[in-house]
Amino acid sequence: MTTNPEHNGGAVILLVEDTAVQALRFKANLEENGCMVRWVENGRDGLQAAHESFYDLIILDIELPDINGFEVCRRLKADPAVAEIPVIMLTTRDRAEDALIGLNTGAVDYIPKDNFADLVLLETIKQMGLL
């Protein structure tokens, strides 16, 4: 597990999500499972935050108010300083085409926000060795 040496425990995660209710739900669930989570509300802040600290994982919504998540992921993966941070897309878009776009931009997984999203997200993070 490659976690931030300054954090004892689980993964250090950057959550980029514009909907407060959803962000707070995912943040609370991750923190209950030992993660340290920083939440930002838009793509521009997500790109900036990725450079400000060490993150084991970025969880990225697609429908953001300024820069969509696909473009944020492309920019992250094109930047050598942060390109190695895995990105999971967590979104209301549940079409296969969108999942393929997300994976082709460099995301390691694409999780639709449905009734099981919390469980699937936690299991994915566990399988990555971050929990």
Short mmCIF file of C-alpha atoms in Angstrom, two decimals:
data_model
loop_
_atom_site.label_atom_id
_atom_site.label_comp_id
_atom_site.label_asym_id
_atom_site.label_seq_id
_atom_site.Cartn_x
_atom_site.Cartn_y
_atom_site.Cartn_z
CA MET A 1 0.00 0.00 0.00
CA THR A 2 1.37 3.40 -0.97
CA THR A 3 -0.23 5.79 1.43
CA ASN A 4 0.82 9.20 2.56
CA PRO A 5 3.59 8.75 5.13
CA GLU A 6 2.12 11.59 7.21
CA HIS A 7 -1.22 9.79 7.62
CA ASN A 8 -1.42 6.71 9.80
CA GLY A 9 -3.99 4.38 8.36
CA GLY A 10 -5.92 4.24 5.14
CA ALA A 11 -5.65 6.04 1.88
CA VAL A 12 -5.46 9.78 1.38
CA ILE A 13 -8.15 10.62 -1.16
CA LEU A 14 -9.07 13.69 -3.19
CA LEU A 15 -12.83 13.75 -3.84
CA VAL A 16 -13.93 16.03 -6.70
CA GLU A 17 -17.74 16.28 -6.49
CA ASP A 18 -20.01 19.30 -6.95
CA THR A 19 -23.12 17.96 -5.20
CA ALA A 20 -22.70 18.53 -1.47
CA VAL A 21 -25.15 15.83 -0.33
CA GLN A 22 -23.37 13.17 -2.38
CA ALA A 23 -19.91 14.42 -1.49
CA LEU A 24 -20.64 14.41 2.23
CA ARG A 25 -22.11 10.90 2.01
CA PHE A 26 -19.11 9.46 0.17
CA LYS A 27 -16.66 11.42 2.36
CA ALA A 28 -18.26 10.14 5.58
CA ASN A 29 -18.30 6.55 4.31
CA LEU A 30 -14.64 6.71 3.30
CA GLU A 31 -13.59 8.32 6.57
CA GLU A 32 -15.50 5.68 8.56
CA ASN A 33 -13.32 3.15 6.76
CA GLY A 34 -10.06 4.83 7.72
CA CYS A 35 -9.44 7.13 4.78
CA MET A 36 -8.47 10.78 4.95
CA VAL A 37 -10.56 12.71 2.41
CA ARG A 38 -10.20 16.20 0.98
CA TRP A 39 -13.30 17.38 -0.88
CA VAL A 40 -13.35 20.04 -3.61
CA GLU A 41 -16.39 21.11 -5.62
CA ASN A 42 -15.13 21.67 -9.17
CA GLY A 43 -12.61 20.56 -11.75
CA ARG A 44 -10.35 23.59 -11.49
CA ASP A 45 -10.01 23.16 -7.73
CA GLY A 46 -9.45 19.43 -8.25
CA LEU A 47 -6.56 20.05 -10.64
CA GLN A 48 -5.02 22.53 -8.21
CA ALA A 49 -5.54 20.31 -5.15
CA ALA A 50 -3.89 17.35 -6.89
CA HIS A 51 -0.63 19.33 -6.80
CA GLU A 52 -0.94 20.59 -3.23
CA SER A 53 -0.67 17.33 -1.34
CA PHE A 54 0.07 13.63 -1.68
CA TYR A 55 -2.94 11.54 -2.72
CA ASP A 56 -3.27 7.80 -3.06
CA LEU A 57 -6.44 8.16 -5.11
CA ILE A 58 -8.64 10.73 -6.83
CA ILE A 59 -12.40 10.12 -6.98
CA LEU A 60 -13.82 12.24 -9.76
CA ASP A 61 -17.37 13.15 -10.78
CA ILE A 62 -17.97 13.86 -14.48
CA GLU A 63 -20.73 16.46 -14.26
CA LEU A 64 -18.77 19.35 -12.75
CA PRO A 65 -19.74 23.04 -13.09
CA ASP A 66 -16.58 24.25 -14.81
CA ILE A 67 -14.44 21.52 -16.40
CA ASN A 68 -16.04 18.13 -16.92
CA GLY A 69 -14.47 15.10 -15.27
CA PHE A 70 -13.29 13.60 -18.56
CA GLU A 71 -11.18 16.70 -19.25
CA VAL A 72 -9.93 16.82 -15.65
CA CYS A 73 -8.80 13.20 -15.95
CA ARG A 74 -7.08 13.90 -19.30
CA ARG A 75 -5.18 16.83 -17.77
CA LEU A 76 -4.16 14.83 -14.70
CA LYS A 77 -2.87 11.95 -16.81
CA ALA A 78 -0.94 14.34 -19.09
CA ASP A 79 0.83 15.95 -16.12
CA PRO A 80 3.89 13.95 -15.01
CA ALA A 81 3.66 15.39 -11.48
CA VAL A 82 0.30 13.70 -10.81
CA ALA A 83 -0.17 11.21 -13.66
CA GLU A 84 0.52 8.20 -11.43
CA ILE A 85 -2.34 8.94 -9.03
CA PRO A 86 -5.15 6.48 -9.85
CA VAL A 87 -8.51 8.04 -10.74
CA ILE A 88 -11.91 6.45 -10.16
CA MET A 89 -14.82 8.11 -11.91
CA LEU A 90 -17.97 8.13 -9.77
CA THR A 91 -20.89 9.54 -11.73
CA THR A 92 -24.59 9.56 -12.53
CA ARG A 93 -23.73 8.81 -16.16
CA ASP A 94 -24.42 5.12 -16.57
CA ARG A 95 -24.10 4.65 -20.33
CA ALA A 96 -21.49 2.21 -21.62
CA GLU A 97 -20.14 4.88 -23.97
CA ASP A 98 -19.40 7.19 -21.05
CA ALA A 99 -17.67 4.40 -19.15
CA LEU A 100 -15.44 3.73 -22.16
CA ILE A 101 -14.59 7.42 -22.49
CA GLY A 102 -13.73 7.55 -18.79
CA LEU A 103 -11.52 4.50 -18.94
CA ASN A 104 -9.86 5.77 -22.13
CA THR A 105 -8.99 9.08 -20.44
CA GLY A 106 -6.99 7.12 -17.87
CA ALA A 107 -9.43 6.27 -15.08
CA VAL A 108 -8.80 2.90 -13.43
CA ASP A 109 -12.51 2.37 -12.82
CA TYR A 110 -15.89 3.89 -13.61
CA ILE A 111 -18.63 3.53 -11.00
CA PRO A 112 -22.21 4.68 -11.63
CA LYS A 113 -23.87 6.44 -8.68
CA ASP A 114 -26.59 3.96 -7.93
CA ASN A 115 -27.88 2.33 -4.75
CA PHE A 116 -24.71 0.24 -4.50
CA ALA A 117 -22.12 2.92 -5.33
CA ASP A 118 -20.84 3.20 -1.74
CA LEU A 119 -20.25 -0.54 -1.49
CA VAL A 120 -18.71 -0.84 -4.96
CA LEU A 121 -16.42 2.12 -4.30
CA LEU A 122 -15.17 0.67 -1.01
CA GLU A 123 -14.63 -2.75 -2.54
CA THR A 124 -12.72 -1.22 -5.46
CA ILE A 125 -10.47 0.71 -3.08
CA LYS A 126 -9.89 -2.48 -1.05
CA GLN A 127 -8.95 -4.39 -4.20
CA MET A 128 -6.48 -1.61 -5.04
CA GLY A 129 -4.79 -2.31 -1.70
CA LEU A 130 -5.63 1.12 -0.27
CA LEU A 131 -7.89 -0.08 2.57
#
